[in-house]
Amino acid sequence: GEEVAQTPKHLVRGEGQKAKLYCAPIKGHSYVFWYQQVLKNEFKFLISFQNENVFDETGMPKERFSAKCLPNSPCSLEIQATKLEDSAVYFCASSYDRGQPQHFGDGTRLSIL
Amino acid sequence: DQQVKQNSPSLSVQEGRISILNCDYTNSMFDYFLWYKKYPAEGPTFLISISSIKDKNEDGRFTVFLNKSAKHLSLHIVPSQPGDSAVYFCAASALGGSNYKLTFGKGTLLTVNP
């Protein structure tokens, strides 16, 4: 598609439950990025992919967070054993190639109760 | 340690006038800079970018200026329109270091008054 599509828009989980977020990048884009927006105006990089390969995972909390981008499937970000501090808006972005602008989806708001 | 700083949390301008949004950075490895506009409950929308080999890039009403020696960039919007009212984010990456992740500033809320 012509836009980055993120689902669901809003996800509510109890503390300790699993959360899974999905992202369909723009067709033809090779790079996918995940960012976490905890406070209203602060974006934190989590992980990036080049096609289905992890490119940079320096921002990922190792223990509970995992992500995949498999061929012919939306990319996913999964959080095991969620904590209150995981409450945030998670944005996915894609770019055609390195050095090209990243285009963002509208995010998934994750609320941990 | 904030590597990209937008020191003005908010800016208010009159419709038709120029809006100037500023951004400073500290990491000398940054070589690609972008401006995004964000409305509430939506994702950032890409506006304009500039590579460190240039000092100016223009696209319609939007112009970005880069001063590498001062580690400063600015976004000019002329003329400003009420629909430009949004939060504007400056972002940077270090492509030369094969580091494509974006580092964002904290944003500037622009209000354009009719």
CSV table of C-alpha atoms in Angstrom, one decimal:
chain,number,residue,atom,x,y,z
A,1,GLY,CA,0.0,0.0,0.0
A,2,GLU,CA,0.9,3.7,-0.1
A,3,GLU,CA,0.8,4.1,3.6
A,4,VAL,CA,2.3,2.4,6.6
A,5,ALA,CA,-0.5,0.5,8.3
A,6,GLN,CA,-0.4,-0.3,12.0
A,7,THR,CA,-2.8,-2.4,13.8
A,8,PRO,CA,-4.5,-2.3,16.3
A,9,LYS,CA,-4.9,1.4,16.9
A,10,HIS,CA,-5.3,0.8,20.6
A,11,LEU,CA,-4.4,-2.3,22.7
A,12,VAL,CA,-5.2,-2.7,26.4
A,13,ARG,CA,-3.5,-5.4,28.4
A,14,GLY,CA,-3.2,-6.3,32.1
A,15,GLU,CA,0.2,-6.2,33.6
A,16,GLY,CA,2.0,-9.5,32.9
A,17,GLN,CA,0.1,-10.3,29.7
A,18,LYS,CA,1.5,-10.4,26.2
A,19,ALA,CA,1.1,-7.7,23.6
A,20,LYS,CA,1.6,-8.0,19.9
A,21,LEU,CA,1.6,-5.1,17.5
A,22,TYR,CA,1.6,-5.2,13.7
A,23,CYS,CA,3.0,-3.1,10.9
A,24,ALA,CA,2.6,-3.3,7.1
A,25,PRO,CA,5.2,-1.1,5.5
A,26,ILE,CA,4.8,0.7,2.3
A,27,LYS,CA,5.1,-1.7,-0.6
A,28,GLY,CA,8.5,-1.7,-2.1
A,29,HIS,CA,10.2,-0.2,1.0
A,30,SER,CA,13.2,-2.2,2.2
A,31,TYR,CA,13.7,-0.8,5.7
A,32,VAL,CA,11.3,-1.0,8.7
A,33,PHE,CA,11.8,0.9,12.0
A,34,TRP,CA,10.0,0.7,15.3
A,35,TYR,CA,10.0,3.7,17.8
A,36,GLN,CA,8.4,4.0,21.2
A,37,GLN,CA,6.9,7.3,22.3
A,38,VAL,CA,6.6,7.2,26.1
A,39,LEU,CA,6.3,10.8,27.0
A,40,LYS,CA,4.3,13.0,24.6
A,41,ASN,CA,7.2,14.3,22.6
A,42,GLU,CA,10.0,11.8,23.1
A,43,PHE,CA,10.7,9.1,20.5
A,44,LYS,CA,12.9,6.2,21.4
A,45,PHE,CA,14.3,4.0,18.6
A,46,LEU,CA,13.8,0.2,19.2
A,47,ILE,CA,14.8,-1.8,16.2
A,48,SER,CA,15.2,-1.7,12.4
A,49,PHE,CA,15.0,-4.3,9.7
A,50,GLN,CA,16.4,-4.5,6.2
A,51,ASN,CA,13.8,-6.7,4.5
A,52,GLU,CA,13.5,-9.7,6.9
A,53,ASN,CA,16.8,-9.2,8.5
A,54,VAL,CA,17.5,-7.4,11.8
A,55,PHE,CA,19.6,-4.4,10.9
A,56,ASP,CA,20.0,-2.6,14.2
A,57,GLU,CA,18.5,-3.7,17.5
A,58,THR,CA,20.5,-1.5,19.8
A,59,GLY,CA,17.3,0.1,21.3
A,60,MET,CA,15.5,-3.1,22.1
A,61,PRO,CA,15.1,-4.2,25.7
A,62,LYS,CA,16.5,-7.7,25.3
A,63,GLU,CA,14.5,-9.6,27.9
A,64,ARG,CA,10.8,-9.0,27.0
A,65,PHE,CA,10.8,-7.4,23.5
A,66,SER,CA,11.1,-9.2,20.2
A,67,ALA,CA,10.3,-8.3,16.6
A,68,LYS,CA,10.1,-10.0,13.2
A,69,CYS,CA,9.6,-9.0,9.6
A,70,LEU,CA,8.8,-12.2,7.6
A,71,PRO,CA,8.2,-12.3,3.9
A,72,ASN,CA,4.6,-11.8,2.8
A,73,SER,CA,3.5,-11.0,6.4
A,74,PRO,CA,3.1,-7.8,8.4
A,75,CYS,CA,6.1,-7.0,10.6
A,76,SER,CA,5.4,-7.6,14.3
A,77,LEU,CA,6.6,-6.3,17.7
A,78,GLU,CA,5.8,-8.5,20.7
A,79,ILE,CA,6.2,-7.7,24.3
A,80,GLN,CA,6.1,-10.6,26.8
A,81,ALA,CA,5.1,-10.1,30.5
A,82,THR,CA,4.1,-6.5,30.0
A,83,LYS,CA,4.9,-3.9,32.6
A,84,LEU,CA,3.2,-0.6,33.4
A,85,GLU,CA,6.2,1.2,32.0
A,86,ASP,CA,5.5,-0.3,28.6
A,87,SER,CA,2.5,1.9,28.2
A,88,ALA,CA,3.3,4.1,25.2
A,89,VAL,CA,2.5,4.8,21.6
A,90,TYR,CA,4.5,2.5,19.3
A,91,PHE,CA,5.3,3.8,15.8
A,92,CYS,CA,6.4,1.9,12.8
A,93,ALA,CA,8.1,3.6,9.9
A,94,SER,CA,9.4,2.4,6.6
A,95,SER,CA,11.8,3.8,4.0
A,96,TYR,CA,12.6,2.8,0.4
A,97,ASP,CA,16.3,2.7,1.0
A,98,ARG,CA,19.0,4.1,3.3
A,99,GLY,CA,19.2,7.8,2.9
A,100,GLN,CA,15.5,8.1,2.1
A,101,PRO,CA,13.0,9.6,4.4
A,102,GLN,CA,11.2,7.4,6.9
A,103,HIS,CA,7.4,7.4,6.6
A,104,PHE,CA,5.4,6.7,9.7
A,105,GLY,CA,2.2,4.9,10.5
A,106,ASP,CA,-0.3,6.4,12.9
A,107,GLY,CA,0.9,4.2,15.8
A,108,THR,CA,-0.5,1.7,18.2
A,109,ARG,CA,-1.4,3.0,21.7
A,110,LEU,CA,-0.5,0.3,24.2
A,111,SER,CA,-2.1,0.7,27.6
A,112,ILE,CA,-1.0,-1.6,30.4
A,113,LEU,CA,-3.4,-1.7,33.4
B,1,ASP,CA,22.2,13.3,26.8
B,2,GLN,CA,20.0,15.0,24.2
B,3,GLN,CA,21.7,14.9,20.8
B,4,VAL,CA,18.9,16.9,19.0
B,5,LYS,CA,17.5,19.9,20.7
B,6,GLN,CA,14.5,22.1,19.9
B,7,ASN,CA,14.7,24.8,22.5
B,8,SER,CA,11.4,26.5,21.8
B,9,PRO,CA,8.5,24.3,23.0
B,10,SER,CA,6.0,26.6,21.2
B,11,LEU,CA,5.8,29.3,18.6
B,12,SER,CA,2.8,31.5,17.6
B,13,VAL,CA,2.7,33.4,14.3
B,14,GLN,CA,0.1,35.2,12.3
B,15,GLU,CA,-1.3,33.8,9.1
B,16,GLY,CA,0.6,34.9,6.1
B,17,ARG,CA,3.8,35.6,8.1
B,18,ILE,CA,7.0,33.5,8.2
B,19,SER,CA,7.4,30.7,10.8
B,20,ILE,CA,11.0,29.9,11.7
B,21,LEU,CA,11.6,26.7,13.7
B,22,ASN,CA,15.0,26.0,15.1
B,23,CYS,CA,17.0,22.9,15.9
B,24,ASP,CA,20.5,22.2,17.3
B,25,TYR,CA,22.5,19.0,17.4
B,26,THR,CA,25.6,17.9,19.2
B,27,ASN,CA,26.6,14.7,17.3
B,28,SER,CA,29.0,15.5,14.6
B,29,MET,CA,28.3,12.2,12.9
B,30,PHE,CA,24.8,13.3,11.9
B,31,ASP,CA,24.7,13.9,8.2
B,32,TYR,CA,21.1,13.7,7.2
B,33,PHE,CA,18.4,15.8,8.8
B,34,LEU,CA,14.6,15.8,8.5
B,35,TRP,CA,11.6,17.8,9.6
B,36,TYR,CA,8.3,16.1,10.4
B,37,LYS,CA,4.9,17.6,11.3
B,38,LYS,CA,2.6,15.8,13.7
B,39,TYR,CA,-1.0,16.2,14.5
B,40,PRO,CA,-2.5,14.6,17.7
B,41,ALA,CA,-3.3,10.9,17.4
B,42,GLU,CA,-1.5,10.6,14.1
B,43,GLY,CA,2.0,9.6,13.1
B,44,PRO,CA,4.7,12.1,12.1
B,45,THR,CA,4.4,13.3,8.5
B,46,PHE,CA,7.6,13.8,6.6
B,47,LEU,CA,8.0,17.4,5.3
B,48,ILE,CA,11.5,18.0,4.0
B,49,SER,CA,15.0,16.7,4.4
B,50,ILE,CA,18.6,17.9,3.9
B,51,SER,CA,21.9,16.1,3.5
B,52,SER,CA,25.0,17.6,5.1
B,53,ILE,CA,26.5,18.2,1.7
B,54,LYS,CA,24.0,21.0,1.2
B,55,ASP,CA,23.1,24.1,3.1
B,56,LYS,CA,19.6,24.7,1.8
B,57,ASN,CA,16.7,22.7,0.5
B,58,GLU,CA,13.4,24.1,-0.7
B,59,ASP,CA,10.1,22.5,-1.3
B,60,GLY,CA,7.2,24.9,-2.0
B,61,ARG,CA,6.5,26.9,1.2
B,62,PHE,CA,9.1,24.9,3.2
B,63,THR,CA,12.8,25.7,3.2
B,64,VAL,CA,15.4,24.0,5.5
B,65,PHE,CA,18.7,25.7,6.2
B,66,LEU,CA,21.7,23.8,7.6
B,67,ASN,CA,24.7,25.4,9.3
B,68,LYS,CA,27.1,22.6,9.9
B,69,SER,CA,29.7,24.7,11.7
B,70,ALA,CA,27.1,25.8,14.2
B,71,LYS,CA,25.4,22.4,14.2
B,72,HIS,CA,22.1,24.2,13.6
B,73,LEU,CA,19.2,23.8,11.3
B,74,SER,CA,16.0,25.7,10.8
B,75,LEU,CA,12.8,25.3,9.0
B,76,HIS,CA,11.1,28.3,7.3
B,77,ILE,CA,7.5,28.2,6.4
B,78,VAL,CA,6.3,31.0,4.1
B,79,PRO,CA,3.5,32.0,4.1
B,80,SER,CA,2.2,30.3,7.2
B,81,GLN,CA,-1.3,29.0,7.1
B,82,PRO,CA,-3.7,27.9,9.9
B,83,GLY,CA,-3.5,24.3,8.7
B,84,ASP,CA,0.2,24.4,9.5
B,85,SER,CA,-0.6,24.4,13.2
B,86,ALA,CA,0.9,21.2,14.6
B,87,VAL,CA,4.0,19.9,16.5
B,88,TYR,CA,7.1,20.0,14.4
B,89,PHE,CA,10.0,17.6,15.0
B,90,CYS,CA,13.5,17.9,13.9
B,91,ALA,CA,15.3,14.5,13.4
B,92,ALA,CA,18.8,13.4,12.4
B,93,SER,CA,20.6,10.3,11.4
B,94,ALA,CA,24.2,9.2,10.7
B,95,LEU,CA,24.0,7.6,7.3
B,96,GLY,CA,27.8,7.6,6.8
B,97,GLY,CA,28.1,5.4,9.9
B,98,SER,CA,25.4,3.0,8.5
B,99,ASN,CA,23.2,4.2,11.3
B,100,TYR,CA,19.8,4.9,9.8
B,101,LYS,CA,17.8,5.3,13.0
B,102,LEU,CA,16.3,8.7,13.6
B,103,THR,CA,17.2,10.8,16.7
B,104,PHE,CA,14.4,13.2,17.4
B,105,GLY,CA,14.1,16.5,19.1
B,106,LYS,CA,11.3,17.1,21.6
B,107,GLY,CA,9.2,19.1,19.1
B,108,THR,CA,7.9,22.7,18.8
B,109,LEU,CA,4.2,23.4,18.8
B,110,LEU,CA,3.4,25.9,16.1
B,111,THR,CA,0.2,27.8,16.2
B,112,VAL,CA,-0.8,29.9,13.2
B,113,ASN,CA,-3.5,32.4,14.1
B,114,PRO,CA,-6.0,33.5,11.4
